Coordinates of C-alpha atoms and ligand atoms in Angstrom, one line a residue:
M40 CA -37.2 -9.5 7.5
D41 CA -40.9 -9.0 6.8
K42 CA -42.3 -7.2 9.8
F43 CA -42.7 -3.7 11.1
I44 CA -43.1 -3.0 14.8
R45 CA -44.8 0.3 15.5
V46 CA -44.7 1.6 19.0
D47 CA -46.9 4.6 19.9
M48 CA -45.6 6.0 23.1
S49 CA -48.7 8.3 23.5
T50 CA -51.0 5.3 23.9
G51 CA -48.5 2.5 24.9
K52 CA -49.8 0.4 21.9
V53 CA -47.4 -1.8 20.1
N54 CA -48.4 -3.1 16.7
T55 CA -46.7 -5.7 14.6
S56 CA -47.6 -5.8 10.9
P57 CA -46.2 -7.0 7.6
I58 CA -43.7 -4.6 6.0
P59 CA -45.7 -2.2 3.8
D60 CA -45.2 -2.6 0.0
E61 CA -43.6 0.8 -0.4
Y62 CA -40.7 -0.2 2.0
K63 CA -40.0 -3.7 0.7
G64 CA -36.5 -4.3 -0.5
L65 CA -35.1 -1.6 1.9
G66 CA -33.0 -2.0 5.0
G67 CA -30.6 -0.1 7.2
R68 CA -30.2 3.5 6.3
G69 CA -32.2 3.2 3.1
L70 CA -35.2 2.2 5.2
T71 CA -34.7 4.6 8.1
S72 CA -34.3 7.5 5.7
T73 CA -37.2 6.5 3.5
V74 CA -39.5 6.2 6.5
I75 CA -38.5 9.5 7.9
A76 CA -38.9 11.2 4.5
R77 CA -42.4 9.8 4.1
E78 CA -43.7 9.9 7.6
V79 CA -42.1 12.8 9.5
D80 CA -43.1 16.3 8.6
P81 CA -39.8 18.1 7.9
R82 CA -41.2 21.1 9.8
A83 CA -41.5 19.0 13.0
H84 CA -39.4 19.7 16.0
A85 CA -37.0 16.8 16.5
L86 CA -38.1 16.3 20.1
A87 CA -41.8 16.5 19.3
G88 CA -44.3 13.6 19.0
E89 CA -44.3 13.9 15.2
N90 CA -40.7 12.8 15.0
K91 CA -40.1 9.1 14.8
L92 CA -37.1 6.9 15.8
V93 CA -36.6 4.2 13.3
I94 CA -34.3 1.2 13.9
S95 CA -33.5 -1.1 11.1
P96 CA -30.9 -3.9 10.5
G97 CA -29.2 -3.9 7.1
L98 CA -30.3 -6.2 4.3
L99 CA -27.5 -8.6 4.9
S100 CA -27.6 -8.5 8.7
G101 CA -28.3 -11.7 10.5
T102 CA -27.0 -13.8 7.5
P103 CA -23.5 -15.3 7.4
A104 CA -22.3 -12.3 5.4
A105 CA -19.0 -11.2 7.0
C106 CA -19.0 -7.9 8.9
S107 CA -22.8 -7.3 8.4
G108 CA -23.6 -6.3 12.0
R109 CA -24.4 -2.6 11.7
L110 CA -27.8 -1.4 12.9
S111 CA -29.2 1.8 11.6
F112 CA -30.9 4.4 13.8
G113 CA -32.7 7.2 11.9
A114 CA -34.8 10.2 12.9
K115 CA -35.0 14.0 12.3
S116 CA -31.9 15.1 14.2
P117 CA -32.1 17.5 17.1
L118 CA -28.5 18.5 16.3
T119 CA -28.7 19.2 12.6
G120 CA -32.4 19.8 12.1
G121 CA -32.2 17.5 9.1
I122 CA -32.5 13.8 8.4
K123 CA -30.1 11.6 10.3
E124 CA -28.8 8.1 10.4
S125 CA -26.2 6.6 12.7
S126 CA -25.2 2.9 12.8
P127 CA -23.4 1.2 15.6
G128 CA -21.9 -2.3 15.5
G129 CA -22.7 -4.8 18.3
V130 CA -25.0 -7.8 18.5
N131 CA -28.3 -6.2 17.9
A132 CA -28.6 -6.0 14.1
M133 CA -28.2 -9.8 13.9
K134 CA -30.9 -10.3 16.6
L135 CA -33.4 -7.9 15.0
A136 CA -32.9 -9.5 11.6
R137 CA -33.3 -13.1 13.1
L138 CA -36.5 -11.9 14.7
G139 CA -37.7 -11.1 11.1
I140 CA -38.1 -7.4 11.9
A141 CA -37.2 -4.9 9.2
A142 CA -37.9 -1.9 11.4
I143 CA -38.9 -0.8 14.8
I144 CA -40.7 2.6 14.5
V145 CA -41.2 4.6 17.8
E146 CA -43.5 7.5 17.6
G147 CA -45.5 9.9 19.8
L148 CA -44.7 11.2 23.2
P149 CA -45.6 9.6 26.5
P150 CA -48.4 11.3 28.4
K151 CA -46.5 11.2 31.7
D152 CA -42.8 11.8 32.5
E153 CA -42.2 8.0 32.8
L154 CA -39.6 5.7 31.3
H155 CA -40.3 2.4 29.5
L156 CA -38.4 -0.4 28.0
L157 CA -39.4 -2.2 24.9
H158 CA -39.1 -6.0 25.0
V159 CA -39.0 -7.8 21.7
D160 CA -38.8 -11.6 21.3
R161 CA -40.2 -14.2 19.0
E162 CA -43.6 -14.0 20.7
G163 CA -43.9 -10.3 19.9
A164 CA -43.2 -6.9 21.4
H165 CA -44.5 -5.1 24.5
L166 CA -43.6 -2.1 26.7
E167 CA -42.7 -2.4 30.3
P168 CA -42.2 0.3 33.0
A169 CA -38.5 1.2 33.4
G170 CA -38.7 3.7 36.3
K171 CA -36.1 1.9 38.2
L172 CA -33.6 2.7 35.5
K173 CA -34.1 6.4 35.8
G174 CA -30.9 8.4 36.0
L175 CA -28.6 5.5 35.3
G176 CA -25.8 5.6 32.9
N177 CA -25.6 3.0 30.2
N178 CA -23.2 0.7 32.2
A179 CA -25.5 0.6 35.3
A180 CA -28.6 0.3 33.2
V181 CA -27.4 -2.6 31.2
A182 CA -26.0 -4.3 34.4
A183 CA -29.5 -3.9 36.0
L184 CA -31.2 -5.3 32.9
T185 CA -28.7 -8.2 32.7
E186 CA -29.6 -9.2 36.2
E187 CA -33.2 -9.5 35.1
F188 CA -33.0 -10.7 31.5
G189 CA -29.5 -12.3 31.3
D190 CA -26.6 -11.7 29.0
R191 CA -27.7 -13.6 26.0
V192 CA -30.1 -10.9 24.8
G193 CA -29.1 -7.6 23.2
Y194 CA -29.6 -4.2 24.7
L195 CA -30.0 -0.7 23.2
S196 CA -30.1 2.0 25.8
I197 CA -29.7 5.7 26.6
G198 CA -27.8 7.2 29.5
Q199 CA -28.5 10.3 31.5
A200 CA -27.9 12.6 28.4
G201 CA -30.7 10.9 26.4
E202 CA -33.1 11.2 29.4
M203 CA -32.3 14.9 29.5
K204 CA -32.8 15.1 25.7
L205 CA -29.4 16.7 25.2
A206 CA -28.8 17.3 21.5
A207 CA -25.6 15.3 21.3
S208 CA -27.0 12.2 23.0
S209 CA -26.2 8.8 21.6
V210 CA -27.9 5.4 21.8
A211 CA -25.7 2.6 23.2
A212 CA -25.7 -0.9 21.7
T213 CA -24.2 -4.0 23.5
D214 CA -21.2 -5.7 22.0
M215 CA -20.2 -9.4 22.1
E216 CA -19.3 -9.1 25.8
N217 CA -22.7 -7.6 26.6
R218 CA -21.1 -4.2 27.2
P219 CA -22.9 -1.1 26.0
N220 CA -19.9 0.2 24.2
R221 CA -21.0 0.6 20.6
H222 CA -22.9 3.8 19.9
A223 CA -25.2 5.5 17.4
G224 CA -23.2 8.5 18.3
R225 CA -23.9 11.2 15.8
G226 CA -26.8 13.5 15.4
G227 CA -28.4 13.3 18.9
L228 CA -30.6 10.3 18.2
G229 CA -30.4 9.4 21.9
A230 CA -32.3 12.6 22.6
V231 CA -35.1 11.5 20.3
M232 CA -35.3 8.1 22.1
G233 CA -35.3 10.1 25.4
S234 CA -38.1 12.3 24.2
K235 CA -40.2 9.2 23.7
G236 CA -39.5 8.1 27.3
L237 CA -37.8 4.9 26.0
K238 CA -34.9 4.0 28.2
A239 CA -34.0 0.7 26.6
I240 CA -34.9 -2.0 24.1
I241 CA -34.3 -5.7 24.7
L242 CA -33.9 -7.9 21.7
D243 CA -34.2 -11.6 22.4
E244 CA -33.9 -13.8 19.3
R245 CA -33.6 -17.1 21.1
G246 CA -35.6 -19.8 19.4
T247 CA -35.4 -18.3 16.0
G248 CA -33.8 -20.1 13.1
P249 CA -31.4 -18.9 10.4
I250 CA -32.5 -16.3 7.9
D251 CA -34.0 -17.6 4.6
L252 CA -31.7 -17.3 1.6
V253 CA -33.1 -17.9 -1.9
N254 CA -29.9 -19.7 -2.9
S255 CA -27.8 -20.5 0.2
S256 CA -25.0 -22.4 -1.5
E257 CA -24.4 -19.5 -3.9
F258 CA -24.8 -17.0 -1.1
L259 CA -22.0 -18.8 0.8
R260 CA -19.8 -18.8 -2.3
F261 CA -20.2 -15.0 -2.6
N262 CA -19.6 -14.5 1.1
K263 CA -16.3 -16.4 0.7
M264 CA -15.4 -14.0 -2.1
W265 CA -16.4 -11.0 0.1
S266 CA -14.6 -12.1 3.2
G267 CA -11.5 -13.0 1.1
A268 CA -11.5 -9.5 -0.3
V269 CA -11.8 -8.0 3.2
L270 CA -8.9 -10.1 4.5
A271 CA -6.7 -9.3 1.4
D272 CA -7.2 -5.5 1.8
P273 CA -4.2 -3.8 3.5
A274 CA -6.5 -1.8 5.8
T275 CA -9.1 -4.3 6.9
G276 CA -6.8 -7.4 6.6
K277 CA -3.8 -5.9 8.3
G278 CA -3.8 -2.3 9.7
M279 CA -7.2 -2.5 11.4
P280 CA -6.8 -5.9 13.1
I281 CA -3.4 -4.8 14.5
Y282 CA -3.9 -1.2 15.4
G283 CA -7.7 -0.6 15.0
S284 CA -8.9 2.7 13.6
P285 CA -6.2 4.6 15.7
S286 CA -3.8 3.5 13.0
A287 CA -5.0 6.7 11.3
V288 CA -3.4 9.0 13.9
A289 CA 0.2 8.7 12.6
I290 CA -0.9 8.7 9.0
L291 CA -3.0 11.9 9.3
N292 CA -0.2 13.6 11.3
Q293 CA 2.4 12.7 8.6
E294 CA 0.1 14.1 5.9
G295 CA -0.3 17.3 7.8
G296 CA -4.0 16.8 8.2
L297 CA -4.4 15.9 11.9
P298 CA -6.5 18.8 13.3
T299 CA -4.7 20.1 16.4
R300 CA -5.8 22.8 18.9
N301 CA -9.2 23.3 17.4
F302 CA -8.1 23.0 13.8
R303 CA -5.1 25.4 14.1
Y304 CA -2.4 23.1 13.1
G305 CA -2.2 19.9 11.0
Q306 CA 0.3 18.1 13.2
F307 CA 0.5 17.4 16.9
E308 CA 3.8 17.5 18.7
K309 CA 2.8 14.7 21.1
V310 CA 1.6 12.5 18.3
E311 CA 3.7 9.6 19.4
E312 CA 1.9 9.6 22.8
V313 CA -1.5 9.0 21.2
S314 CA -0.6 6.9 18.1
G315 CA -2.1 3.6 17.2
K316 CA 1.3 2.0 17.9
K317 CA 1.5 3.5 21.4
L318 CA -2.1 2.5 22.1
R319 CA -1.4 -1.1 21.0
Q320 CA 1.8 -1.3 23.1
T321 CA 0.0 0.1 26.1
L322 CA -2.9 -2.3 25.8
K323 CA -0.6 -5.3 25.3
E324 CA 1.5 -4.4 28.4
R325 CA -1.7 -4.2 30.4
G326 CA -3.0 -7.6 29.3
A327 CA -5.9 -6.5 27.0
K328 CA -7.1 -8.8 24.3
M329 CA -5.7 -7.4 21.1
T330 CA -8.4 -8.3 18.5
M331 CA -12.1 -8.9 19.0
P332 CA -15.1 -8.7 16.8
C333 CA -17.8 -6.3 18.0
S334 CA -20.5 -8.1 16.2
P335 CA -21.0 -11.7 15.1
G336 CA -19.3 -12.8 11.9
C337 CA -16.8 -9.9 11.7
V338 CA -13.5 -11.1 10.2
V339 CA -11.7 -7.7 10.8
R340 CA -12.0 -7.9 14.6
C341 CA -10.8 -4.3 15.3
H342 CA -12.8 -3.9 18.5
R343 CA -10.8 -3.7 21.8
N344 CA -11.3 -2.9 25.4
Y345 CA -9.1 -0.3 27.3
H346 CA -7.2 -1.4 30.4
G347 CA -6.1 1.0 33.0
K348 CA -2.7 1.4 34.7
D349 CA -3.7 -1.4 37.1
G350 CA -4.3 -3.7 34.2
R351 CA -8.0 -3.9 34.7
F352 CA -10.8 -3.4 32.2
A353 CA -11.5 0.3 31.9
G354 CA -14.1 0.6 29.1
K355 CA -13.8 0.7 25.4
S356 CA -10.5 1.4 23.7
P357 CA -11.0 4.7 21.8
E358 CA -11.6 4.7 18.1
Y359 CA -9.6 7.2 16.0
E360 CA -12.2 9.9 16.0
T361 CA -12.6 9.7 19.8
L362 CA -8.9 9.7 20.3
W363 CA -8.6 12.8 18.1
A364 CA -11.6 14.7 19.7
F365 CA -10.1 14.4 23.2
G366 CA -6.4 14.2 22.1
P367 CA -4.8 16.4 19.4
N368 CA -8.0 18.5 19.2
L369 CA -7.5 19.6 22.8
E370 CA -3.7 19.2 22.8
I371 CA -4.0 16.3 25.3
G372 CA -1.3 13.7 24.9
D373 CA -2.4 11.3 27.7
L374 CA -4.0 8.1 26.5
D375 CA -5.4 7.2 29.9
A376 CA -7.2 10.6 30.1
I377 CA -8.4 10.3 26.5
A378 CA -9.8 6.8 27.2
E379 CA -11.5 8.0 30.4
L380 CA -13.1 10.9 28.6
G381 CA -14.4 8.6 25.8
N382 CA -15.8 6.2 28.3
L383 CA -17.5 8.8 30.4
C384 CA -19.2 9.9 27.2
N385 CA -20.2 6.2 26.5
D386 CA -21.6 5.9 30.0
Y387 CA -23.6 9.1 30.0
G388 CA -24.6 8.5 26.3
V389 CA -23.2 11.4 24.4
D390 CA -21.3 11.5 21.1
T391 CA -17.6 11.6 21.8
I392 CA -16.9 13.8 18.7
D393 CA -19.4 16.6 19.4
T394 CA -18.5 16.5 23.1
G395 CA -14.8 16.7 22.4
V396 CA -15.3 19.7 20.2
A397 CA -17.6 21.2 22.8
V398 CA -14.7 20.9 25.3
A399 CA -12.5 22.7 22.7
M400 CA -15.1 25.5 22.7
A401 CA -14.7 25.8 26.5
M402 CA -10.9 25.9 25.9
E403 CA -11.3 28.6 23.2
A404 CA -13.4 30.6 25.7
G405 CA -10.7 30.3 28.4
I406 CA -12.9 28.3 30.8
I407 CA -10.1 25.8 30.9
K408 CA -6.7 25.8 29.1
F409 CA -5.8 23.7 26.0
G410 CA -4.0 20.6 27.2
D411 CA -5.8 20.5 30.6
A412 CA -6.9 16.9 30.8
Q413 CA -8.3 17.2 34.4
G414 CA -10.3 20.2 33.4
A415 CA -11.7 18.4 30.4
L416 CA -12.7 15.4 32.6
E417 CA -14.4 17.8 35.1
L418 CA -16.4 19.4 32.2
V419 CA -17.5 16.0 30.9
R420 CA -18.4 14.7 34.3
E421 CA -20.9 17.6 34.6
I422 CA -23.0 15.9 31.9
G423 CA -23.5 12.9 34.2
R424 CA -24.3 15.2 37.1
G425 CA -27.0 16.9 34.9
S426 CA -25.9 20.4 36.0
Y427 CA -26.6 23.4 33.8
L428 CA -23.0 23.3 32.6
G429 CA -23.3 19.6 31.9
R430 CA -26.4 20.2 29.8
I431 CA -24.5 22.7 27.7
M432 CA -21.5 20.3 27.3
G433 CA -23.9 17.5 26.2
S434 CA -25.7 19.6 23.7
G435 CA -22.8 19.6 21.2
A436 CA -20.2 22.0 20.0
A437 CA -22.4 24.5 18.2
T438 CA -24.5 25.1 21.4
A439 CA -21.4 25.3 23.6
A440 CA -19.8 27.8 21.3
R441 CA -23.0 30.0 21.4
V442 CA -23.2 29.9 25.1
F443 CA -19.4 30.5 25.6
G444 CA -19.2 33.2 23.0
V445 CA -16.8 31.5 20.7
A446 CA -16.4 32.4 17.0
R447 CA -14.1 29.6 15.9
V448 CA -16.6 26.9 15.6
P449 CA -15.9 23.8 13.4
V450 CA -19.4 22.6 12.7
V451 CA -21.5 22.1 9.6
K452 CA -25.3 22.0 9.8
G453 CA -24.9 22.2 13.6
Q454 CA -22.7 19.1 13.9
A455 CA -19.1 19.0 14.9
M456 CA -16.5 18.3 12.2
V457 CA -14.2 15.4 12.5
A458 CA -10.6 14.4 12.6
Y459 CA -9.5 15.2 9.1
D460 CA -8.5 18.8 8.3
P461 CA -10.6 19.8 5.2
R462 CA -7.8 22.1 4.0
V463 CA -5.5 19.2 3.6
I464 CA -7.8 16.2 3.0
K465 CA -9.9 18.3 0.7
G466 CA -12.2 15.5 -0.3
M467 CA -13.3 15.3 3.3
G468 CA -14.0 19.0 3.2
V469 CA -16.4 18.4 0.3
T470 CA -18.1 15.5 2.1
E471 CA -18.4 17.4 5.4
S472 CA -19.9 20.4 3.6
T473 CA -22.4 18.6 1.4
S474 CA -23.4 15.6 3.4
T475 CA -27.1 15.2 4.2
M476 CA -25.9 14.1 7.7
G477 CA -24.1 17.3 8.7
A478 CA -20.3 17.1 9.2
D479 CA -19.9 13.4 9.2
H480 CA -16.9 11.4 8.1
G481 CA -19.0 8.2 7.9
A482 CA -21.2 9.8 5.2
G483 CA -18.4 9.5 2.5
Y484 CA -14.9 8.7 3.7
M485 CA -12.7 10.5 1.2
V486 CA -9.5 9.9 3.1
G487 CA -8.9 6.7 1.2
V488 CA -9.5 8.4 -2.1
N489 CA -7.2 11.3 -1.2
L490 CA -4.4 9.1 0.2
G491 CA -4.5 6.3 -2.4
W492 CA -6.1 3.5 -0.4
V493 CA -8.6 2.7 -3.1
P494 CA -6.6 3.2 -6.3
N495 CA -8.6 0.7 -8.4
W496 CA -11.7 2.8 -7.7
R497 CA -10.6 6.5 -7.7
K498 CA -7.6 8.5 -6.7
V499 CA -7.7 12.2 -6.3
P500 CA -4.6 13.8 -4.6
K501 CA -5.4 15.3 -1.2
L502 CA -4.5 18.9 -2.2
S503 CA -6.1 18.8 -5.6
T504 CA -9.0 21.2 -6.2
E505 CA -10.2 19.2 -9.1
G506 CA -12.2 15.9 -9.0
Q507 CA -13.0 16.2 -5.3
V508 CA -16.7 17.0 -5.8
E509 CA -17.3 14.2 -8.3
A510 CA -15.5 11.7 -6.1
S511 CA -17.2 12.8 -2.9
R512 CA -20.6 12.6 -4.7
A513 CA -19.7 9.0 -5.8
I514 CA -18.5 7.9 -2.4
Q515 CA -21.5 9.4 -0.7
T516 CA -23.9 7.6 -3.0
F517 CA -21.9 4.4 -2.5
Q518 CA -21.9 4.9 1.3
I519 CA -25.6 5.2 1.6
A520 CA -26.0 1.9 -0.4
M521 CA -23.4 0.3 1.9
D522 CA -25.2 1.6 5.0
S523 CA -28.4 -0.1 3.7
T524 CA -26.7 -3.5 3.7
G525 CA -25.5 -3.5 7.3
L526 CA -21.9 -4.0 6.3
C527 CA -19.5 -2.2 8.6
Q528 CA -18.3 1.1 7.2
F529 CA -14.7 0.1 8.0
T530 CA -14.9 -2.4 5.2
H531 CA -15.6 0.2 2.5
T532 CA -12.0 -0.1 1.1
P533 CA -12.3 -3.7 -0.1
L534 CA -15.9 -3.0 -1.3
L535 CA -14.7 -0.1 -3.4
N536 CA -11.2 -1.3 -4.4
S537 CA -11.6 -5.0 -5.1
K538 CA -13.6 -6.5 -7.9
E539 CA -14.2 -9.6 -5.8
G540 CA -15.4 -7.4 -2.9
M541 CA -18.2 -5.8 -4.9
E542 CA -19.0 -8.9 -6.8
G543 CA -19.3 -10.8 -3.5
V544 CA -21.6 -8.2 -1.9
V545 CA -23.9 -7.8 -4.9
G546 CA -23.9 -11.6 -5.3
M547 CA -25.1 -12.0 -1.7
L548 CA -27.9 -9.4 -2.2
N549 CA -28.9 -11.3 -5.4
T550 CA -28.9 -14.7 -3.8
K551 CA -30.7 -13.6 -0.6
F552 CA -33.5 -11.8 -2.4
D553 CA -33.5 -13.3 -5.9
W554 CA -32.4 -10.0 -7.4
R555 CA -30.4 -9.5 -10.7
W556 CA -28.3 -6.6 -9.7
Q557 CA -25.0 -5.4 -11.1
E558 CA -22.5 -3.0 -9.5
A559 CA -24.2 -0.1 -11.3
D560 CA -27.5 -1.0 -9.7
F561 CA -25.9 -0.8 -6.2
M562 CA -24.6 2.7 -7.0
A563 CA -27.8 3.8 -8.6
W564 CA -29.7 2.7 -5.5
G565 CA -27.4 4.9 -3.3
E566 CA -28.0 7.8 -5.6
K567 CA -31.8 7.5 -5.3
L568 CA -31.6 7.3 -1.5
L569 CA -29.3 10.3 -1.3
K570 CA -31.8 12.3 -3.3
I571 CA -34.5 11.4 -0.8
E572 CA -32.4 12.6 2.1
H573 CA -31.4 15.8 0.3
E574 CA -34.9 16.7 -0.6
Y575 CA -36.0 16.1 3.0
N576 CA -33.3 18.4 4.2
I577 CA -34.3 21.2 1.8
A578 CA -37.9 20.9 3.1
A579 CA -36.5 21.1 6.6
G580 CA -34.7 24.3 5.9
L581 CA -31.2 23.0 5.1
G582 CA -30.7 24.5 1.6
P583 CA -27.5 24.9 -0.4
E584 CA -26.3 27.7 1.9
S585 CA -25.9 25.1 4.6
D586 CA -23.5 23.0 2.4
R587 CA -20.4 25.1 3.3
L588 CA -17.6 25.0 5.8
P589 CA -17.0 27.7 8.4
L590 CA -15.2 30.6 6.8
F591 CA -11.9 30.2 8.6
F592 CA -11.2 27.1 6.6
Y593 CA -11.2 29.2 3.4
K594 CA -9.0 32.0 4.8
E595 CA -6.6 30.6 7.3
P596 CA -3.7 28.5 6.0
I597 CA -2.9 25.5 8.1
A598 CA 0.6 24.6 9.1
P599 CA 2.8 23.0 8.0
L600 CA 1.3 22.8 4.4
G601 CA -0.1 26.3 4.3
A602 CA -3.2 25.0 2.6
V603 CA -6.7 26.5 2.7
F604 CA -10.0 24.9 1.5
D605 CA -10.1 26.1 -2.0
V606 CA -12.3 23.7 -3.9
P607 CA -14.1 26.2 -6.3
E608 CA -17.5 27.5 -5.2
K609 CA -18.8 26.8 -8.7
E610 CA -17.8 23.1 -8.3
M611 CA -19.3 22.9 -4.8
G612 CA -22.6 24.3 -6.1
K613 CA -22.8 21.4 -8.6
F614 CA -22.7 18.7 -6.0
Y615 CA -26.5 17.9 -6.1
N616 CA -26.8 18.3 -9.8
F617 CA -27.6 14.7 -10.6
Ligands
SF4_854 S1 -14.6 -4.0 11.6 FE1 -14.4 -3.4 13.7 S2 -16.2 -2.0 14.0 FE2 -16.6 -3.1 12.1 S3 -17.9 -4.8 12.8 FE3 -15.7 -5.5 12.8 S4 -15.0 -5.2 14.9 FE4 -16.9 -4.0 14.6

């Protein structure tokens, strides 16, 4: 991966150049965040021409490394106002890496209100008009593109929400079945793509060869070690392939940390209706395939399609966070409705988490009642219609709360909090408070640390007030390094917990690039990158005062455990002292 493609939407020029020296050795989130920090004025508006959308495969993407199919999208976020990265699975990281491209950087604004698509293949890259795709959701847009370009290329696209530049817009990425069902969901990066007038990117790697590895036989040996660790891990080797990420529903409910009715309770009375077990049983009865990879080379294979009551394909099966956002969070115990809500979001191109919490804000305001699945569906459909109400719903929970006059707003840095109550899973409270990404479970998944899934690395009991800050800092620095490799975040447990896992991954980096890294170098790399993101956020106006949860988490005990978020302020204030 030795090329940069820079696309200037103000002139229509596309320039391919060797990767500049200052960016060599970076990939994925490490590269997107470094480019944003160096090249985007932190004072710039996220939808202005000064902002850049950076797309980068991880350093191991495109190689035989197991589960290395994550593709990083980075920009200044319209939702948080700070630096942002979001990384979907799918086929596109592999394609971009095989094309030898370290990053696509899209900048400027188009002079006219016109849409384009960027076509990238081994001959180069160019823009084409995409007016005929205007107003289409991701499903129809990819279907139209597939008619023209076939189903062997990869597609990245925005739906109606991105075209309207709504702050919770996502970017869709096609999966192994050419469906636009993997999303860079968080932080509104689809709005940045929409502001550039870029409807879609086509990645065609046909005719390229395998990626160069400095020592391929050793690389394969380390990959065997890594994939062995992934398959031996109870989560990635057993729980995820059987139940997918919704396996977390029953666990969080049992722990008393499944946020219910807009974070009022830690358990949901209809939990059995929305559990991973129930979802699996439903999909099995309806004839869905039970395990699939979303990207080439994944050995976990937790991706699944949803099938409706008629047994037919009905979109993507919801991940845990989507299931939570439209399920317990809204007191909806109907899997079909939850899946439909998630798939409407996928089609319109909005984040399911921020949209689910925006619906909760409408419920708080009494616009519809908690538990009203049909009302929730109507609100979400407004996004696709582009009505004023829909534009509010697609702009995230913080905006919806402001417009609807709601005070109970679970957001940090403008981004909706996720499916783990911070009063009970306190480590997640630290991560969601302090993360450079705004409230974001993917920035440092403390659930495993708090519930004992990574005992060889660290264990801090969920209700302990001690040790959470140090552990969250360690996992956030680890995560940014992991997000730079392209490895799927779901495989963080074997990477943290297994000696072979870490040795395998560091070994693959060394034998791909001729490095001499140890585990400590991997962690130090993450620390350096986290500092870059943090400094950018401070310059963008997100200082220490933004590293806190909403007040009700400190004051209102959550049933049944009666816990509040009580990690000492003094400790929280030390998070960035490194
Ligand atoms: S673990 Fe699941 S989400 Fe991750 S790459 Fe594999 S199938 Fe995709």
